[in-house]
Short mmCIF file of N, CA and C and ligand atoms in Angstrom, two decimals:
data_model
loop_
_atom_site.label_atom_id
_atom_site.label_comp_id
_atom_site.label_asym_id
_atom_site.label_seq_id
_atom_site.Cartn_x
_atom_site.Cartn_y
_atom_site.Cartn_z
N MET A 426 -0.09 -17.59 -37.73
CA MET A 426 0.75 -18.35 -38.51
C MET A 426 0.23 -18.29 -40.08
N MET A 427 -0.95 -18.62 -40.51
CA MET A 427 -1.87 -18.40 -41.37
C MET A 427 -2.50 -17.17 -41.45
N SER A 428 -2.13 -16.36 -42.42
CA SER A 428 -2.81 -15.07 -43.26
C SER A 428 -4.12 -15.50 -42.96
N LYS A 429 -4.96 -14.27 -42.37
CA LYS A 429 -6.52 -13.85 -43.06
C LYS A 429 -6.40 -12.43 -43.14
N ASP A 430 -7.70 -12.34 -43.79
CA ASP A 430 -8.13 -10.71 -44.10
C ASP A 430 -8.36 -9.61 -42.87
N GLY A 431 -8.73 -8.86 -42.91
CA GLY A 431 -9.30 -7.71 -42.37
C GLY A 431 -10.26 -8.21 -41.42
N ASN A 432 -11.19 -9.18 -41.48
CA ASN A 432 -12.04 -10.07 -41.09
C ASN A 432 -11.78 -11.29 -40.36
N GLY A 433 -10.77 -11.11 -40.05
CA GLY A 433 -10.63 -12.77 -40.01
C GLY A 433 -10.74 -13.84 -40.77
N ARG A 434 -10.67 -13.77 -41.64
CA ARG A 434 -11.56 -14.47 -42.51
C ARG A 434 -10.19 -15.63 -43.70
N TYR A 435 -10.12 -16.52 -44.37
CA TYR A 435 -9.64 -16.98 -45.43
C TYR A 435 -10.52 -16.12 -46.33
N THR A 436 -10.14 -15.97 -47.80
CA THR A 436 -10.90 -15.41 -48.55
C THR A 436 -10.17 -16.35 -50.34
N GLY A 437 -10.97 -16.29 -51.19
CA GLY A 437 -10.63 -16.85 -52.69
C GLY A 437 -11.37 -16.79 -53.14
N GLY A 438 -10.91 -17.73 -54.15
CA GLY A 438 -12.45 -17.41 -55.53
C GLY A 438 -10.75 -18.08 -57.07
N CYS A 439 -12.30 -18.06 -58.02
CA CYS A 439 -11.94 -18.50 -59.21
C CYS A 439 -10.78 -17.21 -59.69
N GLN A 440 -10.28 -17.56 -61.35
CA GLN A 440 -9.72 -16.47 -61.66
C GLN A 440 -10.79 -15.34 -62.25
N CYS A 441 -11.56 -15.26 -62.72
CA CYS A 441 -12.64 -15.17 -63.77
C CYS A 441 -13.56 -14.14 -62.56
N GLY A 442 -13.58 -14.43 -61.25
CA GLY A 442 -14.01 -13.71 -60.06
C GLY A 442 -15.91 -13.94 -59.88
N ALA A 443 -16.42 -14.58 -61.10
CA ALA A 443 -17.96 -15.08 -60.74
C ALA A 443 -17.86 -16.01 -59.05
N VAL A 444 -16.83 -16.86 -58.96
CA VAL A 444 -17.23 -17.69 -57.64
C VAL A 444 -16.34 -16.84 -56.65
N ARG A 445 -16.58 -16.65 -55.32
CA ARG A 445 -15.68 -16.05 -54.40
C ARG A 445 -16.00 -16.76 -53.15
N PHE A 446 -15.50 -17.39 -52.07
CA PHE A 446 -15.19 -17.71 -51.08
C PHE A 446 -14.58 -17.47 -49.98
N ALA A 447 -15.20 -17.27 -48.62
CA ALA A 447 -14.74 -17.19 -47.34
C ALA A 447 -14.87 -18.32 -46.63
N VAL A 448 -13.57 -18.46 -45.63
CA VAL A 448 -13.93 -19.09 -44.82
C VAL A 448 -13.51 -18.86 -43.20
N GLU A 449 -14.71 -19.21 -42.29
CA GLU A 449 -13.93 -18.63 -40.61
C GLU A 449 -13.60 -19.79 -39.75
N GLY A 450 -12.88 -19.68 -39.36
CA GLY A 450 -12.44 -20.67 -38.40
C GLY A 450 -11.22 -21.44 -38.78
N THR A 451 -11.02 -22.36 -37.44
CA THR A 451 -8.88 -23.28 -38.30
C THR A 451 -9.53 -24.42 -39.14
N LEU A 452 -8.46 -24.32 -40.24
CA LEU A 452 -8.66 -24.76 -41.62
C LEU A 452 -8.05 -26.10 -40.98
N GLY A 453 -8.05 -27.36 -41.80
CA GLY A 453 -7.37 -28.24 -41.94
C GLY A 453 -5.93 -28.25 -41.92
N ARG A 454 -5.43 -29.95 -42.17
CA ARG A 454 -3.59 -29.68 -42.99
C ARG A 454 -3.62 -29.73 -44.46
N PRO A 455 -3.04 -28.47 -44.35
CA PRO A 455 -2.71 -28.66 -46.22
C PRO A 455 -1.83 -29.55 -47.14
N SER A 456 -2.28 -30.16 -48.04
CA SER A 456 -1.67 -31.69 -48.78
C SER A 456 -1.70 -31.47 -49.81
N ILE A 457 -1.01 -32.41 -50.40
CA ILE A 457 -1.19 -32.46 -52.08
C ILE A 457 -1.49 -33.84 -52.06
N CYS A 458 -2.41 -34.12 -53.07
CA CYS A 458 -2.53 -35.41 -53.48
C CYS A 458 -2.02 -35.50 -55.33
N HIS A 459 -1.42 -36.47 -55.35
CA HIS A 459 -0.99 -36.55 -56.32
C HIS A 459 -1.34 -38.17 -57.35
N CYS A 460 -2.87 -38.19 -56.52
CA CYS A 460 -3.26 -39.42 -57.53
C CYS A 460 -4.04 -38.96 -58.64
N ARG A 461 -4.50 -40.18 -59.73
CA ARG A 461 -4.42 -39.79 -61.41
C ARG A 461 -5.68 -38.96 -61.36
N MET A 462 -6.53 -39.14 -60.17
CA MET A 462 -7.99 -38.88 -60.38
C MET A 462 -7.97 -37.27 -60.20
N CYS A 463 -6.47 -36.94 -59.28
CA CYS A 463 -6.64 -34.91 -59.21
C CYS A 463 -6.30 -34.38 -59.76
N GLN A 464 -5.08 -35.31 -60.75
CA GLN A 464 -4.34 -34.78 -62.16
C GLN A 464 -4.88 -34.18 -63.12
N LYS A 465 -5.96 -35.27 -63.32
CA LYS A 465 -6.96 -34.87 -64.24
C LYS A 465 -7.86 -33.56 -64.04
N ALA A 466 -8.33 -33.64 -62.40
CA ALA A 466 -9.32 -32.55 -61.89
C ALA A 466 -8.94 -31.90 -61.74
N PHE A 467 -6.96 -30.91 -61.42
CA PHE A 467 -6.69 -30.14 -61.47
C PHE A 467 -5.91 -29.80 -62.89
N GLY A 468 -6.04 -30.39 -63.94
CA GLY A 468 -5.10 -30.47 -65.39
C GLY A 468 -3.36 -30.12 -64.62
N GLY A 469 -3.33 -30.85 -63.38
CA GLY A 469 -2.03 -30.82 -62.89
C GLY A 469 -1.11 -31.70 -62.84
N PHE A 470 0.53 -31.22 -62.21
CA PHE A 470 1.10 -33.11 -61.89
C PHE A 470 0.02 -33.38 -60.39
N TYR A 471 0.20 -32.47 -59.32
CA TYR A 471 -1.17 -33.10 -58.66
C TYR A 471 -2.10 -32.01 -57.90
N ALA A 472 -2.59 -32.57 -56.79
CA ALA A 472 -3.81 -31.42 -56.12
C ALA A 472 -3.16 -30.86 -54.99
N PRO A 473 -3.25 -29.35 -54.99
CA PRO A 473 -3.08 -28.78 -53.41
C PRO A 473 -4.44 -28.73 -52.62
N LEU A 474 -4.68 -29.25 -51.77
CA LEU A 474 -6.22 -28.73 -51.21
C LEU A 474 -5.98 -28.76 -49.73
N VAL A 475 -6.66 -28.03 -49.05
CA VAL A 475 -6.88 -28.21 -47.96
C VAL A 475 -8.03 -27.86 -46.93
N GLY A 476 -8.02 -29.19 -46.26
CA GLY A 476 -9.85 -29.57 -45.68
C GLY A 476 -10.22 -28.48 -44.59
N ILE A 477 -11.53 -28.32 -44.86
CA ILE A 477 -11.90 -26.41 -44.30
C ILE A 477 -12.03 -27.30 -42.82
N GLY A 478 -12.21 -28.91 -42.25
CA GLY A 478 -12.57 -29.50 -41.16
C GLY A 478 -13.55 -28.34 -40.63
N ARG A 479 -13.87 -28.07 -39.57
CA ARG A 479 -14.67 -27.75 -38.77
C ARG A 479 -14.96 -26.06 -39.26
N ALA A 480 -14.14 -25.40 -39.54
CA ALA A 480 -14.43 -24.20 -39.82
C ALA A 480 -15.68 -23.91 -40.99
N ARG A 481 -16.42 -22.48 -41.05
CA ARG A 481 -17.10 -22.61 -41.83
C ARG A 481 -16.91 -21.84 -43.20
N LEU A 482 -17.58 -22.38 -44.37
CA LEU A 482 -17.06 -22.25 -45.59
C LEU A 482 -18.48 -21.50 -45.92
N ALA A 483 -18.28 -20.31 -46.90
CA ALA A 483 -19.32 -19.68 -47.13
C ALA A 483 -19.05 -19.07 -48.75
N TRP A 484 -19.95 -19.34 -49.22
CA TRP A 484 -19.58 -18.92 -51.29
C TRP A 484 -20.07 -17.42 -50.98
N THR A 485 -19.47 -16.41 -51.26
CA THR A 485 -19.76 -14.89 -51.14
C THR A 485 -20.27 -14.29 -52.30
N ARG A 486 -19.70 -15.14 -53.17
CA ARG A 486 -20.23 -14.75 -55.23
C ARG A 486 -20.38 -15.76 -56.05
N GLY A 487 -21.57 -16.05 -55.95
CA GLY A 487 -21.79 -16.84 -57.00
C GLY A 487 -21.30 -18.35 -56.48
N GLU A 488 -20.95 -19.72 -56.94
CA GLU A 488 -20.88 -21.14 -56.33
C GLU A 488 -20.49 -21.83 -57.25
N PRO A 489 -19.80 -22.93 -57.07
CA PRO A 489 -19.17 -23.78 -58.24
C PRO A 489 -20.20 -24.57 -58.49
N LYS A 490 -19.75 -25.13 -60.05
CA LYS A 490 -20.66 -26.39 -60.33
C LYS A 490 -19.92 -26.81 -60.02
N ARG A 491 -20.43 -28.35 -60.44
CA ARG A 491 -20.19 -29.70 -59.60
C ARG A 491 -20.17 -30.57 -60.58
N PHE A 492 -18.92 -31.61 -60.67
CA PHE A 492 -18.62 -32.76 -61.36
C PHE A 492 -18.60 -33.81 -60.33
N GLN A 493 -19.73 -34.77 -60.56
CA GLN A 493 -19.31 -36.62 -59.68
C GLN A 493 -18.79 -37.06 -60.70
N SER A 494 -16.88 -36.75 -59.94
CA SER A 494 -16.16 -37.60 -60.53
C SER A 494 -15.57 -39.24 -60.21
N SER A 495 -16.85 -39.65 -59.12
CA SER A 495 -16.32 -41.35 -58.68
C SER A 495 -17.89 -41.16 -57.81
N ASN A 496 -18.51 -42.29 -57.53
CA ASN A 496 -19.79 -42.70 -56.93
C ASN A 496 -19.24 -41.59 -55.53
N HIS A 497 -18.48 -41.39 -55.14
CA HIS A 497 -18.25 -40.84 -53.42
C HIS A 497 -17.75 -39.26 -53.43
N VAL A 498 -17.05 -38.91 -55.09
CA VAL A 498 -16.58 -37.59 -54.64
C VAL A 498 -17.02 -36.63 -55.94
N LYS A 499 -17.13 -35.27 -55.44
CA LYS A 499 -17.87 -34.46 -56.39
C LYS A 499 -16.50 -33.28 -56.42
N ARG A 500 -16.94 -32.56 -57.60
CA ARG A 500 -15.11 -31.83 -57.90
C ARG A 500 -16.34 -29.91 -58.46
N GLY A 501 -15.99 -28.90 -57.71
CA GLY A 501 -16.18 -28.02 -57.62
C GLY A 501 -15.61 -27.25 -58.29
N PHE A 502 -15.78 -26.56 -59.55
CA PHE A 502 -15.30 -25.45 -60.43
C PHE A 502 -15.88 -24.91 -61.06
N CYS A 503 -15.35 -23.35 -61.28
CA CYS A 503 -16.13 -22.12 -61.52
C CYS A 503 -16.69 -22.20 -63.16
N ALA A 504 -17.70 -22.31 -63.25
CA ALA A 504 -18.37 -23.18 -64.40
C ALA A 504 -18.43 -21.72 -66.18
N ASP A 505 -17.81 -20.56 -65.06
CA ASP A 505 -17.49 -19.72 -66.56
C ASP A 505 -16.01 -19.70 -66.86
N CYS A 506 -15.06 -20.08 -65.49
CA CYS A 506 -13.52 -19.90 -66.41
C CYS A 506 -13.06 -21.17 -66.26
N GLY A 507 -13.60 -21.90 -65.69
CA GLY A 507 -12.74 -23.59 -64.95
C GLY A 507 -11.93 -23.64 -64.02
N THR A 508 -11.49 -22.66 -63.04
CA THR A 508 -10.79 -22.84 -62.24
C THR A 508 -11.21 -24.03 -60.94
N PRO A 509 -10.11 -24.81 -60.76
CA PRO A 509 -10.87 -25.99 -60.11
C PRO A 509 -10.79 -25.18 -58.33
N LEU A 510 -11.78 -25.63 -57.89
CA LEU A 510 -11.94 -25.02 -56.75
C LEU A 510 -12.59 -26.00 -55.08
N THR A 511 -13.13 -26.84 -55.55
CA THR A 511 -13.33 -27.70 -54.53
C THR A 511 -13.28 -29.48 -54.35
N TYR A 512 -12.79 -30.43 -53.30
CA TYR A 512 -12.86 -32.06 -53.56
C TYR A 512 -14.32 -32.10 -52.50
N GLU A 513 -14.75 -32.63 -53.07
CA GLU A 513 -16.04 -32.45 -51.90
C GLU A 513 -16.92 -34.28 -51.97
N ALA A 514 -15.83 -34.99 -50.37
CA ALA A 514 -16.26 -36.28 -50.09
C ALA A 514 -17.33 -36.46 -49.20
N PRO A 515 -18.08 -37.55 -48.87
CA PRO A 515 -18.53 -37.60 -47.54
C PRO A 515 -18.60 -36.93 -46.21
N ASP A 516 -16.99 -37.30 -46.06
CA ASP A 516 -16.27 -36.83 -44.99
C ASP A 516 -16.00 -35.05 -44.83
N GLY A 517 -16.03 -34.84 -45.77
CA GLY A 517 -15.76 -33.03 -45.77
C GLY A 517 -15.52 -32.54 -47.12
N VAL A 518 -15.34 -31.51 -47.08
CA VAL A 518 -14.99 -30.49 -47.98
C VAL A 518 -13.61 -30.17 -48.04
N ALA A 519 -12.79 -29.88 -48.97
CA ALA A 519 -11.35 -29.71 -48.91
C ALA A 519 -11.46 -28.73 -50.16
N LEU A 520 -10.56 -27.34 -50.04
CA LEU A 520 -10.34 -26.00 -51.37
C LEU A 520 -9.05 -26.21 -52.12
N ALA A 521 -9.14 -25.95 -53.06
CA ALA A 521 -8.12 -25.91 -53.73
C ALA A 521 -6.74 -24.79 -52.83
N ILE A 522 -5.52 -25.07 -52.73
CA ILE A 522 -4.75 -24.21 -52.42
C ILE A 522 -4.77 -22.66 -52.68
N GLY A 523 -4.37 -23.08 -54.29
CA GLY A 523 -4.13 -22.00 -55.18
C GLY A 523 -4.77 -21.00 -55.48
N ALA A 524 -6.53 -21.24 -55.23
CA ALA A 524 -7.85 -20.38 -55.49
C ALA A 524 -7.47 -19.57 -54.14
N PHE A 525 -7.00 -19.77 -53.16
CA PHE A 525 -7.04 -18.50 -52.12
C PHE A 525 -6.36 -17.41 -52.28
N ASP A 526 -6.83 -16.69 -51.36
CA ASP A 526 -6.02 -15.04 -51.87
C ASP A 526 -4.53 -15.11 -51.35
N ASP A 527 -4.33 -16.01 -50.32
CA ASP A 527 -3.08 -15.83 -49.81
C ASP A 527 -2.45 -17.34 -49.94
N PRO A 528 -2.18 -18.28 -51.10
CA PRO A 528 -1.81 -19.27 -51.11
C PRO A 528 -0.60 -20.01 -50.36
N ALA A 529 0.50 -18.47 -50.09
CA ALA A 529 1.50 -19.04 -49.17
C ALA A 529 1.27 -19.32 -47.49
N ALA A 530 0.34 -18.73 -47.22
CA ALA A 530 -0.52 -19.04 -45.78
C ALA A 530 -0.73 -20.65 -45.75
N LEU A 531 -0.69 -21.73 -46.97
CA LEU A 531 -1.15 -22.70 -46.38
C LEU A 531 -0.11 -23.96 -47.11
N ALA A 532 0.96 -23.67 -46.36
CA ALA A 532 2.19 -24.92 -46.79
C ALA A 532 1.79 -25.85 -46.61
N PRO A 533 1.85 -27.32 -47.98
CA PRO A 533 1.40 -28.46 -47.31
C PRO A 533 2.34 -29.18 -46.44
N VAL A 534 1.58 -29.92 -45.93
CA VAL A 534 2.56 -30.81 -45.08
C VAL A 534 2.24 -32.05 -44.96
N MET A 535 1.64 -32.64 -45.88
CA MET A 535 1.20 -33.98 -46.32
C MET A 535 1.62 -34.17 -47.74
N GLN A 536 1.99 -35.57 -47.98
CA GLN A 536 1.21 -36.45 -49.83
C GLN A 536 0.41 -36.83 -49.62
N TYR A 537 -0.72 -37.13 -50.17
CA TYR A 537 -1.44 -38.64 -50.88
C TYR A 537 -1.20 -39.01 -51.93
N GLY A 538 -1.75 -40.21 -52.08
CA GLY A 538 -1.99 -40.74 -53.74
C GLY A 538 -0.47 -40.97 -54.55
N ILE A 539 0.45 -41.35 -54.04
CA ILE A 539 1.95 -41.31 -54.11
C ILE A 539 1.95 -42.45 -54.89
N GLU A 540 1.16 -43.43 -55.34
CA GLU A 540 1.64 -44.31 -56.10
C GLU A 540 1.13 -43.51 -57.69
N GLY A 541 0.94 -42.35 -57.62
CA GLY A 541 0.11 -41.68 -58.84
C GLY A 541 1.47 -40.88 -58.80
N ARG A 542 2.38 -40.28 -58.58
CA ARG A 542 3.30 -39.27 -58.19
C ARG A 542 3.81 -39.47 -59.62
N LEU A 543 3.86 -38.29 -60.50
CA LEU A 543 5.16 -38.61 -61.79
C LEU A 543 5.82 -38.52 -61.58
N PRO A 544 6.82 -39.45 -62.28
CA PRO A 544 8.75 -40.03 -62.52
C PRO A 544 9.36 -38.49 -62.26
N TYR A 545 8.91 -37.22 -62.78
CA TYR A 545 9.56 -36.17 -63.08
C TYR A 545 9.65 -34.80 -61.79
N VAL A 546 8.76 -35.19 -60.96
CA VAL A 546 7.98 -34.11 -59.83
C VAL A 546 8.85 -33.94 -59.29
N ASP A 547 9.47 -35.12 -58.41
CA ASP A 547 10.83 -34.76 -57.02
C ASP A 547 11.76 -34.06 -58.31
N GLY A 548 12.21 -33.86 -58.97
CA GLY A 548 13.40 -33.39 -59.93
C GLY A 548 12.71 -31.88 -59.97
N LEU A 549 11.58 -31.34 -60.24
CA LEU A 549 11.37 -30.45 -60.69
C LEU A 549 12.02 -28.63 -60.14
N PRO A 550 12.57 -28.92 -58.76
CA PRO A 550 12.92 -27.69 -57.96
C PRO A 550 14.38 -27.57 -58.60
N ALA A 551 15.20 -28.59 -59.49
CA ALA A 551 16.17 -28.68 -60.11
C ALA A 551 16.90 -28.40 -61.36
N LEU A 552 15.47 -27.82 -61.83
CA LEU A 552 15.29 -27.19 -63.21
C LEU A 552 16.14 -25.98 -63.75
N PRO A 553 16.44 -25.74 -64.36
CA PRO A 553 16.62 -24.22 -64.77
C PRO A 553 16.14 -23.51 -64.67
N ALA A 554 15.69 -22.31 -63.92
CA ALA A 554 14.82 -21.45 -63.72
C ALA A 554 15.00 -19.85 -63.83
N LEU A 555 13.94 -19.22 -64.15
CA LEU A 555 13.83 -17.80 -64.75
C LEU A 555 12.94 -17.05 -64.53
N ARG A 556 12.69 -15.67 -63.77
CA ARG A 556 11.37 -15.02 -63.25
C ARG A 556 11.17 -14.55 -64.77
N THR A 557 9.54 -14.41 -64.73
CA THR A 557 9.47 -13.81 -65.76
C THR A 557 9.84 -12.39 -66.59
N GLU A 558 10.62 -11.73 -65.61
CA GLU A 558 11.01 -10.55 -66.02
C GLU A 558 12.63 -10.26 -66.37
N ASP A 559 12.88 -11.85 -66.37
CA ASP A 559 14.17 -12.08 -66.72
C ASP A 559 14.67 -12.56 -68.41
N GLU A 560 12.99 -12.84 -68.61
CA GLU A 560 12.91 -13.31 -70.44
C GLU A 560 13.32 -12.14 -71.21
N ILE A 561 13.99 -11.48 -71.36
CA ILE A 561 14.69 -9.91 -72.15
C ILE A 561 13.65 -10.12 -73.48
N THR A 562 13.71 -11.85 -74.01
CA THR A 562 12.99 -11.65 -75.20
C THR A 562 11.16 -11.42 -74.97
N ALA A 563 10.90 -11.37 -74.00
CA ALA A 563 9.45 -11.66 -73.84
C ALA A 563 9.23 -9.75 -73.57
N ALA A 564 10.13 -8.85 -72.84
CA ALA A 564 10.15 -7.77 -72.76
C ALA A 564 8.96 -7.25 -73.24
N ALA A 565 9.14 -6.89 -74.51
CA ALA A 565 8.05 -6.33 -75.35
C ALA A 565 6.51 -5.97 -75.28
N TYR A 566 6.22 -8.10 -75.29
CA TYR A 566 5.19 -8.76 -74.66
C TYR A 566 4.74 -8.27 -73.46
N LEU A 567 5.93 -8.74 -72.47
CA LEU A 567 5.25 -8.42 -71.20
C LEU A 567 4.63 -6.98 -71.19
N GLU A 568 5.20 -5.86 -71.60
CA GLU A 568 4.58 -4.81 -71.18
C GLU A 568 2.82 -4.25 -71.78
N THR A 569 2.48 -5.07 -72.98
CA THR A 569 1.61 -5.20 -73.42
C THR A 569 0.26 -6.13 -72.51
N ILE A 570 0.52 -7.09 -71.79
CA ILE A 570 -0.48 -7.77 -71.03
C ILE A 570 -1.27 -7.06 -70.44
N VAL A 571 -2.82 -7.41 -69.79
CA VAL A 571 -3.72 -6.90 -69.18
C VAL A 571 -4.41 -7.63 -69.06
N ASN A 572 -4.02 -8.07 -67.43
CA ASN A 572 -4.63 -8.78 -66.63
C ASN A 572 -6.15 -8.83 -66.62
N HIS A 573 -7.16 -9.95 -67.13
CA HIS A 573 -8.56 -9.65 -66.43
C HIS A 573 -8.57 -10.80 -65.22
N GLN A 574 -7.72 -11.41 -64.35
CA GLN A 574 -7.96 -12.32 -63.41
C GLN A 574 -8.28 -11.09 -62.61
N HIS A 575 -9.41 -11.95 -61.65
CA HIS A 575 -9.62 -11.58 -60.43
C HIS A 575 -8.21 -11.16 -59.31
N PRO A 576 -8.45 -9.83 -58.65
CA PRO A 576 -7.54 -9.56 -57.88
C PRO A 576 -7.50 -10.31 -56.37
N ASP A 577 -6.72 -10.63 -56.02
CA ASP A 577 -6.24 -11.28 -54.64
C ASP A 577 -6.72 -10.79 -53.03
N HIS A 578 -8.32 -10.16 -53.60
CA HIS A 578 -8.82 -9.56 -52.32
C HIS A 578 -10.24 -9.86 -52.72
N ASP A 579 -11.28 -9.37 -52.17
CA ASP A 579 -13.03 -9.06 -52.16
C ASP A 579 -12.61 -8.05 -53.02
N THR A 580 -13.71 -7.97 -53.77
CA THR A 580 -14.30 -7.13 -54.64
C THR A 580 -15.73 -6.81 -54.75
N ALA A 581 -16.27 -5.24 -54.38
CA ALA A 581 -17.62 -4.69 -54.33
C ALA A 581 -18.20 -5.24 -55.43
N GLU A 582 -17.43 -4.90 -56.36
CA GLU A 582 -17.92 -5.35 -57.89
C GLU A 582 -17.17 -5.62 -59.06
N TRP A 583 -17.74 -6.74 -59.60
CA TRP A 583 -17.12 -7.44 -60.12
C TRP A 583 -17.47 -7.97 -61.55
N PRO A 584 -17.30 -7.95 -63.05
CA PRO A 584 -16.01 -7.09 -63.23
C PRO A 584 -16.21 -5.58 -62.37
N PRO A 585 -14.92 -4.71 -63.66
CA PRO A 585 -14.82 -3.64 -62.91
C PRO A 585 -16.04 -2.91 -63.61
N HIS A 586 -16.26 -1.90 -63.56
CA HIS A 586 -17.57 -1.27 -64.25
C HIS A 586 -17.22 -1.00 -65.73
N GLY A 587 -17.55 -1.43 -66.03
CA GLY A 587 -17.12 -1.03 -67.65
C GLY A 587 -16.29 -1.98 -68.63
N GLN A 588 -15.62 -2.55 -67.57
CA GLN A 588 -14.64 -3.38 -68.47
C GLN A 588 -15.66 -4.85 -69.37
N VAL A 589 -15.11 -4.87 -70.30
CA VAL A 589 -15.43 -6.20 -70.89
C VAL A 589 -14.76 -7.28 -70.44
N THR A 590 -14.99 -8.60 -70.38
CA THR A 590 -14.32 -9.27 -69.96
C THR A 590 -15.00 -10.47 -71.62
ZN1 ZN B 725 -14.00 -18.53 -62.63
ZN1 ZN B 726 -6.34 -37.39 -55.27
#
């Protein structure tokens, strides 16, 4: 059910491509954590995380910088672009689901830290919704966008030869 790349691995990394990882084996249960510490660490409403369990994690390009967010936990992130990447506790390491090349394969099955759940989170799916290309007023702007983020697959060379980022 969970998709892996052609080598039977999960891959992912930060938005700028300076840090890439690969995981071989069976991951833990994907989850989200609503606690205030995770909100701050991700700059988000909650943290989407999957524990690596007994799977083998390898940093295939670069490595995260870590911030000791409490006496027990370190948070890994790309020092170049700031993408949150890890939650590292004494009992194991978890990876940020959105950093995987195929996050759709990692559907959360559990919520943690619900005492910190923001009051509007449950109402988000009911908000008015637009596709990016449906915003007619943004059409001209969209045509000028050049994406500098790393693509959702491993690359032999990054950034592409000659590209200034
Ligand atoms: Zn980066
Ligand atoms: Zn948390």
